[in-house]
Short mmCIF file of C-alpha atoms in Angstrom, two decimals:
data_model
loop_
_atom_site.label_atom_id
_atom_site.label_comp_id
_atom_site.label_asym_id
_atom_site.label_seq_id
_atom_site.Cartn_x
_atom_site.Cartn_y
_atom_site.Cartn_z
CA UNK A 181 0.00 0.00 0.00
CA UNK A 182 1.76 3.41 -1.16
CA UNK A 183 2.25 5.66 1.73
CA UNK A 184 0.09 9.05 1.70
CA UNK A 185 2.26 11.80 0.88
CA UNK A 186 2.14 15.49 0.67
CA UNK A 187 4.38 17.97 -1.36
CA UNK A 188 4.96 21.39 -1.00
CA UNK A 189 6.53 24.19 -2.79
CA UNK A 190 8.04 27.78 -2.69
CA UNK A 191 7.13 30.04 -6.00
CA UNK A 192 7.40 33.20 -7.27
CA UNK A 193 9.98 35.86 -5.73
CA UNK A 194 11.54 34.36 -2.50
CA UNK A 195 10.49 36.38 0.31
CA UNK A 196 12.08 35.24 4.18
CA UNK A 197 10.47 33.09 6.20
CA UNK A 198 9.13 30.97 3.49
CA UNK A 199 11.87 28.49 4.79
CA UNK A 200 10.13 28.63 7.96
CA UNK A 201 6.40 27.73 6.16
CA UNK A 202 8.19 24.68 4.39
CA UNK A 203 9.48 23.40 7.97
CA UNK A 204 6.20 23.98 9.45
CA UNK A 205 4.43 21.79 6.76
CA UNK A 206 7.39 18.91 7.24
CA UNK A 207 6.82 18.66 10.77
CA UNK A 208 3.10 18.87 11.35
CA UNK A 209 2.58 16.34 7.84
CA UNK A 210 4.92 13.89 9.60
CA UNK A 211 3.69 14.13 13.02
CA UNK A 212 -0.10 13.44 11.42
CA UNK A 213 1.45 10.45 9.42
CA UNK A 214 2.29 11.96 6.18
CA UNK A 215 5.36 11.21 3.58
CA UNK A 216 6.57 14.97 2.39
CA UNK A 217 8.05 15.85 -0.60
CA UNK A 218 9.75 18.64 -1.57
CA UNK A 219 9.25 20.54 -4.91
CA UNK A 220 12.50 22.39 -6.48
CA UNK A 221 12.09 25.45 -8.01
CA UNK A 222 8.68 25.94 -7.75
CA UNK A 223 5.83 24.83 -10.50
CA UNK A 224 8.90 23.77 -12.79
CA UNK A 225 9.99 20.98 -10.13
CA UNK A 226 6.35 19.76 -10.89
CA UNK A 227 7.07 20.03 -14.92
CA UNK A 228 10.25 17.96 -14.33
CA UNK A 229 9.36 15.97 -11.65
CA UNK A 230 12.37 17.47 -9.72
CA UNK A 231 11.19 16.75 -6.11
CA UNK A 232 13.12 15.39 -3.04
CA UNK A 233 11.98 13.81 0.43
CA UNK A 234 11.86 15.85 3.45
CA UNK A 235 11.71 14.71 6.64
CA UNK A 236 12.04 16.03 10.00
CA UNK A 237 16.20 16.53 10.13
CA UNK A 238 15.96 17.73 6.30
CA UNK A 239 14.48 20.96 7.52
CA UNK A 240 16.43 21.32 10.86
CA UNK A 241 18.41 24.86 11.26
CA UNK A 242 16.20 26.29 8.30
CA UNK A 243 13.98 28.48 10.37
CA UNK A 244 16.76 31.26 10.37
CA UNK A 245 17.72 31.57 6.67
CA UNK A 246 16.49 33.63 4.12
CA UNK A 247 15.72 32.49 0.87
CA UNK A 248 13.64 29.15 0.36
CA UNK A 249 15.92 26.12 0.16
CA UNK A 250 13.25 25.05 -2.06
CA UNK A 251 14.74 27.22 -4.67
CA UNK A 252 11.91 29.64 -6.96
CA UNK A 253 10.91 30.33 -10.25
CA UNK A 254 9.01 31.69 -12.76
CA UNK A 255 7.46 29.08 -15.12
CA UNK A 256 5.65 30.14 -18.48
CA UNK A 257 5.61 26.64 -19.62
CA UNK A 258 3.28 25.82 -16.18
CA UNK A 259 1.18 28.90 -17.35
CA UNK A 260 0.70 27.63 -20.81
CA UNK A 261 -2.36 28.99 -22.38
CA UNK A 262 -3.78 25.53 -23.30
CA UNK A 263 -3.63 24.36 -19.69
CA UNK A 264 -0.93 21.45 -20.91
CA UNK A 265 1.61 22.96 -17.77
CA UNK A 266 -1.26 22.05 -15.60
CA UNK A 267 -2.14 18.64 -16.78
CA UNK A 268 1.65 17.33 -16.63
CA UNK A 269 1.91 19.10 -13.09
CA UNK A 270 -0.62 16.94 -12.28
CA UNK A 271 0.39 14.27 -13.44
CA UNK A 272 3.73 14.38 -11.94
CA UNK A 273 1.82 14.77 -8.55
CA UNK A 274 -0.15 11.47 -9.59
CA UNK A 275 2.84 9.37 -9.92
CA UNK A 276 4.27 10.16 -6.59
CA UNK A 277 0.95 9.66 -4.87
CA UNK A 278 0.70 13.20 -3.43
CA UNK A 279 -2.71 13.37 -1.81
CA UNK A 280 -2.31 17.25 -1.23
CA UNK A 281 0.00 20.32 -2.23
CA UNK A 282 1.08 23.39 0.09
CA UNK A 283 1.84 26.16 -2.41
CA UNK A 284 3.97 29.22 -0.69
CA UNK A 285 3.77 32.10 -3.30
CA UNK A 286 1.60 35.57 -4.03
CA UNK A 287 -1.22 35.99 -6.56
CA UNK A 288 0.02 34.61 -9.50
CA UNK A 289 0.92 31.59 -7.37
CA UNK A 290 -2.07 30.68 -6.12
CA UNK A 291 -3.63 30.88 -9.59
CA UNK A 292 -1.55 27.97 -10.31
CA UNK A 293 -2.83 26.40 -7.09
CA UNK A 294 -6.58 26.76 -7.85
CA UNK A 295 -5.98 24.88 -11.97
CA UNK A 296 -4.16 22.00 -9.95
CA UNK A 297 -6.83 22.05 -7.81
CA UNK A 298 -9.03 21.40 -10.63
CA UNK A 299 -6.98 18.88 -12.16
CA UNK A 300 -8.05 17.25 -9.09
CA UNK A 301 -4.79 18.02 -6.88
CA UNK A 302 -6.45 19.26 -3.68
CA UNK A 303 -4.13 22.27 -3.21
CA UNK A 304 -3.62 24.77 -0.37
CA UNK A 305 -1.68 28.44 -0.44
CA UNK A 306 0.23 29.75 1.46
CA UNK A 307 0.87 33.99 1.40
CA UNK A 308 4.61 34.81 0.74
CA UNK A 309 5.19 38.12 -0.92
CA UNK A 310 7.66 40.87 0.75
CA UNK A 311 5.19 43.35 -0.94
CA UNK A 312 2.19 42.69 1.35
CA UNK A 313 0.18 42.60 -1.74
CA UNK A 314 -2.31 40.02 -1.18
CA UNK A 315 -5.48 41.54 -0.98
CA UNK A 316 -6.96 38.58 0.96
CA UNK A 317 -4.07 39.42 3.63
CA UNK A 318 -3.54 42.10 6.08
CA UNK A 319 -0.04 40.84 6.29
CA UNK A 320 2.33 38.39 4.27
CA UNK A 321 5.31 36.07 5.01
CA UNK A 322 8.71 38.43 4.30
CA UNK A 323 6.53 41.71 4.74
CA UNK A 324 8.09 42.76 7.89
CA UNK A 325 12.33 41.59 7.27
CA UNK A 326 11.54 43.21 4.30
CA UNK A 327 10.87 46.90 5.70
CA UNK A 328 12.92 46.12 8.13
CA UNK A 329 15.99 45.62 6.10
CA UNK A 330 14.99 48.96 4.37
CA UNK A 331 14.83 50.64 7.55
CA UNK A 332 18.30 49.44 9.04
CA UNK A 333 19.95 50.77 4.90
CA UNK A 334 17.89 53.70 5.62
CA UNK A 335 19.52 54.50 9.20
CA UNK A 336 23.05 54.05 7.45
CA UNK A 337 22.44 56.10 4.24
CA UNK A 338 21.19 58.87 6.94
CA UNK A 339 24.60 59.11 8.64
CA UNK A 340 26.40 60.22 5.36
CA UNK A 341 23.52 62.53 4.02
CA UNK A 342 23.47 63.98 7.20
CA UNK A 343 27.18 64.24 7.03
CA UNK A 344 27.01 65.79 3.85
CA UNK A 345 23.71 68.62 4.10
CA UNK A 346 22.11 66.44 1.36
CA UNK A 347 19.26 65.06 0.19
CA UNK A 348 18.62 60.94 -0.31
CA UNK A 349 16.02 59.52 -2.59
CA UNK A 350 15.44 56.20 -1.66
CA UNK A 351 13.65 53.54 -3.76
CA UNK A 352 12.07 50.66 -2.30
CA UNK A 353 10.47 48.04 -3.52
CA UNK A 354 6.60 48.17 -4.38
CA UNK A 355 5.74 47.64 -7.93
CA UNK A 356 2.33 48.37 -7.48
CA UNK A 357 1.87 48.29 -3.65
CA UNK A 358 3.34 51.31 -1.73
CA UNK A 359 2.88 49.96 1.98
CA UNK A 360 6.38 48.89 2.47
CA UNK A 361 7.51 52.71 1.19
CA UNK A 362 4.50 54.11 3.53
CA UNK A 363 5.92 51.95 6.41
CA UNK A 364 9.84 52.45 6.08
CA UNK A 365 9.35 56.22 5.36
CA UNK A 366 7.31 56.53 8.66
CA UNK A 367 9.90 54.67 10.27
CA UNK A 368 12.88 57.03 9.08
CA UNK A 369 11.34 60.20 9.16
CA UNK A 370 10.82 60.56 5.28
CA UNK A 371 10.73 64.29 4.37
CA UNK A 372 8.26 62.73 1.85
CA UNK A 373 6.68 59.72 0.56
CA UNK A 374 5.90 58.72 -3.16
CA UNK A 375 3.43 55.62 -3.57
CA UNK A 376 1.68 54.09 -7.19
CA UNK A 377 -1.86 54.18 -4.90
CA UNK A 378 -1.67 58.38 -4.21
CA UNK A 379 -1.07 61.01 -7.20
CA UNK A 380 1.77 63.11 -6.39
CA UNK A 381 2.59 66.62 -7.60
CA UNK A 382 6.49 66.65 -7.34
CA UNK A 383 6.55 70.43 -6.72
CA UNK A 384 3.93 70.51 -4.26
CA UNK A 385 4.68 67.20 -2.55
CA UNK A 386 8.22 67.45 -2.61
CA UNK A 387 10.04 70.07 -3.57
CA UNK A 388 7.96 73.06 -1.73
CA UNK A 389 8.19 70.72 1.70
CA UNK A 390 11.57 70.42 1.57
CA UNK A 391 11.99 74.16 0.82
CA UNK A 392 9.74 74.82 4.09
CA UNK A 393 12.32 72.79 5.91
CA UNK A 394 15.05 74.20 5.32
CA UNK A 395 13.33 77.29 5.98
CA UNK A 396 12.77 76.12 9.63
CA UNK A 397 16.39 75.23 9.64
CA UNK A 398 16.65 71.70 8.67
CA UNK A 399 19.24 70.75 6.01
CA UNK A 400 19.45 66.79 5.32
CA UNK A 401 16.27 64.87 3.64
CA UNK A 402 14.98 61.75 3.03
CA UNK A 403 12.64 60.97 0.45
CA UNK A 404 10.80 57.24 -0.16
CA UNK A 405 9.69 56.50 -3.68
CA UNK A 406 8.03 52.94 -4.12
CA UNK A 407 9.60 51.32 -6.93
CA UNK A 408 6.07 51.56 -8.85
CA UNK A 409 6.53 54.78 -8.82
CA UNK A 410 9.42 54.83 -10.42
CA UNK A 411 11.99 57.61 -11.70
CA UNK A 412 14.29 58.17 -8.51
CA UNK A 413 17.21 59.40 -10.52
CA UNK A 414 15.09 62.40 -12.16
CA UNK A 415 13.52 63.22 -8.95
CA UNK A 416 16.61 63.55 -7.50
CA UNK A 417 17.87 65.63 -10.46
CA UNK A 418 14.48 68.01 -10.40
CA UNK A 419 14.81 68.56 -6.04
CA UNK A 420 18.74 69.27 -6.86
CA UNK A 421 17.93 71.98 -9.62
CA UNK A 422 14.92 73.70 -7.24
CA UNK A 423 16.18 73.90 -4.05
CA UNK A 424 20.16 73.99 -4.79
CA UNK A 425 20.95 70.73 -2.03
CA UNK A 426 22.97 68.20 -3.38
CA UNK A 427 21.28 65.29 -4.26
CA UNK A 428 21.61 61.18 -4.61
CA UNK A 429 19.36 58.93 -5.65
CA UNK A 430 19.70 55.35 -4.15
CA UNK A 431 17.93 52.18 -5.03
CA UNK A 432 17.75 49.86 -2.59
CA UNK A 433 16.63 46.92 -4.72
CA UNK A 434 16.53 42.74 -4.11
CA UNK A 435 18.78 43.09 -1.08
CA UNK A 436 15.06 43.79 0.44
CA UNK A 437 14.22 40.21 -0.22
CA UNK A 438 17.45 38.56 1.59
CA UNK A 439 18.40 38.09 5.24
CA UNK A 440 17.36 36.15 8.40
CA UNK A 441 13.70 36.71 8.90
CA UNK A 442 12.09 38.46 11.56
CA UNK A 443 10.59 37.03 14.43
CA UNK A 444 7.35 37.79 13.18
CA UNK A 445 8.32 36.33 9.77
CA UNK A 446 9.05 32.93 11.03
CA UNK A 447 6.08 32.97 13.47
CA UNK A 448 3.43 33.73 10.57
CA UNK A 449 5.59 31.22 8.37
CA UNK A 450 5.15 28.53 11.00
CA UNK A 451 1.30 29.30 12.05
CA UNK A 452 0.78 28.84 8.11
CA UNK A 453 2.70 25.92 7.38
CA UNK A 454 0.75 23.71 9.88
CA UNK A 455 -2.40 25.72 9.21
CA UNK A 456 -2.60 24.01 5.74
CA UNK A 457 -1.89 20.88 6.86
CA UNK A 458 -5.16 20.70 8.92
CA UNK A 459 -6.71 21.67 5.84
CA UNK A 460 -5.85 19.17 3.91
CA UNK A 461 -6.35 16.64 7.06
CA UNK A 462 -9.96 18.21 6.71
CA UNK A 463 -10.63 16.94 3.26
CA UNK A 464 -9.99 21.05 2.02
CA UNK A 465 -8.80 22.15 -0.89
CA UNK A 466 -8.51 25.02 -3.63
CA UNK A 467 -8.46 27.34 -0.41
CA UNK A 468 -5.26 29.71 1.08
CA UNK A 469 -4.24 30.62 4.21
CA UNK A 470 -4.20 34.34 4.85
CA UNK A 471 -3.56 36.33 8.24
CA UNK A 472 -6.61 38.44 8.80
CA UNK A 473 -7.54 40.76 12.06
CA UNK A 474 -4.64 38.55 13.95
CA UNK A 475 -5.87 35.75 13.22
CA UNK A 476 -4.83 32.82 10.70
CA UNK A 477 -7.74 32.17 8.66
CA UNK A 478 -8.51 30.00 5.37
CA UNK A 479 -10.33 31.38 2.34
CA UNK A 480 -11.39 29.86 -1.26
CA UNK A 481 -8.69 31.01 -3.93
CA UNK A 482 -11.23 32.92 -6.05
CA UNK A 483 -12.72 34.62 -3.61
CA UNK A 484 -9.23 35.57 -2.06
CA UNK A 485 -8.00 36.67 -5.65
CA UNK A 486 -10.97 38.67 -6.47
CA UNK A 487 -10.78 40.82 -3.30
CA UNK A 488 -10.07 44.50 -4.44
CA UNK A 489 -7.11 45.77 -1.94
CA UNK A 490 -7.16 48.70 -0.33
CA UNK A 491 -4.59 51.19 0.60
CA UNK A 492 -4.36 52.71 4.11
CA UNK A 493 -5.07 56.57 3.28
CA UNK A 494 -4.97 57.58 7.15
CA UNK A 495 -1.48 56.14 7.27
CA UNK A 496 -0.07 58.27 4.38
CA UNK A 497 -1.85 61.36 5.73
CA UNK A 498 -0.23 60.99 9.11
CA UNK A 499 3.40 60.58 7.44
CA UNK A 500 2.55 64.03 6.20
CA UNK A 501 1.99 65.72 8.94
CA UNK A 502 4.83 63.71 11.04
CA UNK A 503 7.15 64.83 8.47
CA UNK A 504 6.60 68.70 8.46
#
């Protein structure tokens, strides 16, 4: 008789803590009597039946890394058009008698998750984004090492612009969510803050506060721009040529998505990881786990995909008025 076995994967950009989701779904299968197996590089480990056994020493001292030692990727053969990704994912989960599939990803993640699901996989997500952009989530694995990473580069680029009378314009990352800019530019005491969610006059929002500043004596300046925003080198360029401070644009980039996760990082990681194996012990599938009002919660896929996300407007108009 084959063993019941369950598999579970990291996809998408790697975000930390996702390490700790993968040791939480080891532990808790194995303690209710499951087999695991462990999917490399995401959907494509599925494609190419890449997968290896985990067991409870395989994911020992993993807690604290960054990363996923899962590996990640982006598949557009998985995605295919005609659904043929999804059919040989399948059946690659078939052959190894998976009876259930943890998926650790964002959006376009769990979308893969819900067509195995109706290949008959039953398949459970997991939220791991740095962005926080999961509508379905108030908060996401990698959310919180993310900002702050950002926060302790922030604190260091402030010594030397500080040093210097200048002017920094940090970008952060946020394609089209700005809460980890809104966050880290609270946090450092952002002369302003640039998000894709809020229109922005750059004289106005900008340039005219710093010149009040400096008017009230200050002389160093921080600006956040989320990366969906865009541009950092000409802002920098337009604040230089309007209010004469020397100014450096600085983009931050994927060193956002590396280092040891935060405690709360590995604690949502871990409260996930064995939250979707009960699910699956329940018979669930098609369904992700999301943190919502402190509390860790399951949802169907669809509905969780379809919810329209929302942007906290109080927040940014408190920065304002912190930063004056």
């Amino acid at each position: 008789m084959c063993a019941k076995r369950i598999a579970v994967l990291t996809s998408g950009g790697d975000a930390p803590g996702m390490n700790a989701a993968v040791r939480a779904v080891t532990r808790t299968a194995i303690a209710d009597g499951y087999e695991v197996l462990g999917v490399v590089r995401g959907y494509n480990g599925l494609l190419h039946d890449d997968l290896i056994p985990l067991d409870i020493r395989s994911v020992s001292d993993k807690i604290q890394l960054g990363g996923t030692f899962l590996y990640s990727a982006r598949s557009k053969e998985f995605a295919a058009p005609d659904g043929s990704g999804f059919k040989k994912a399948a059946e690659t989960c078939r052959k190894h008698d998976i009876v259930g599939l943890v998926v650790i990803g964002g959006d376009g993640s769990f979308m893969g998750a819900s067509a195995l699901s109706r290949e008959g996989i039953p398949t459970i997500g997991i939220t791991g984004t740095i962005d926080n952009d999961i509508s379905s989530s108030d908060y996401t694995i990698g959310y919180d090492t993310a900002m702050n990473t950002a926060i302790d580069l922030i604190d260091k680029l402030r010594d030397t612009t500080e040093s210097h009378d200048r002017c920094s314009v940090v970008e952060v990352m946020g394609r089209h969510c700005g809460d980890i800019a809104l966050n880290v530019g609270i946090a450092t005491g952002a002369i302003a803050i640039l998000v894709p969610e809020v229109e922005f006059d750059l004289q106005k929002d900008v340039i005219d506060r710093i010149k009040a500043a400096q008017a009230n004596r200050k002389k160093h300046f921080i600006v956040v721009v989320a990366e969906g925003v865009g541009h950092a080198d000409e802002i920098a360029k337009q604040i230089e040529k309007e209010t004469g401070v020397e100014t450096r644009a600085t983009i931050l980039g994927h060193v956002q998505r590396g280092g040891s996760p935060t405690l709360r990082d590995r604690l949502l990681g871990s409260q996930c990881g064995y939250k979707a194996v009960k699910l699956l012990n329940e018979g669930k599938t098609n369904r992700v786990v999301v943190s919502r009002d402190n509390k860790i919660v399951d949802l169907d896929i669809q509905e969780a995909l379809a919810m329209p996300r929302t942007f906290d407007n109080d927040l940014y108009e408190m920065a304002k008025v912190l930063s004056n």
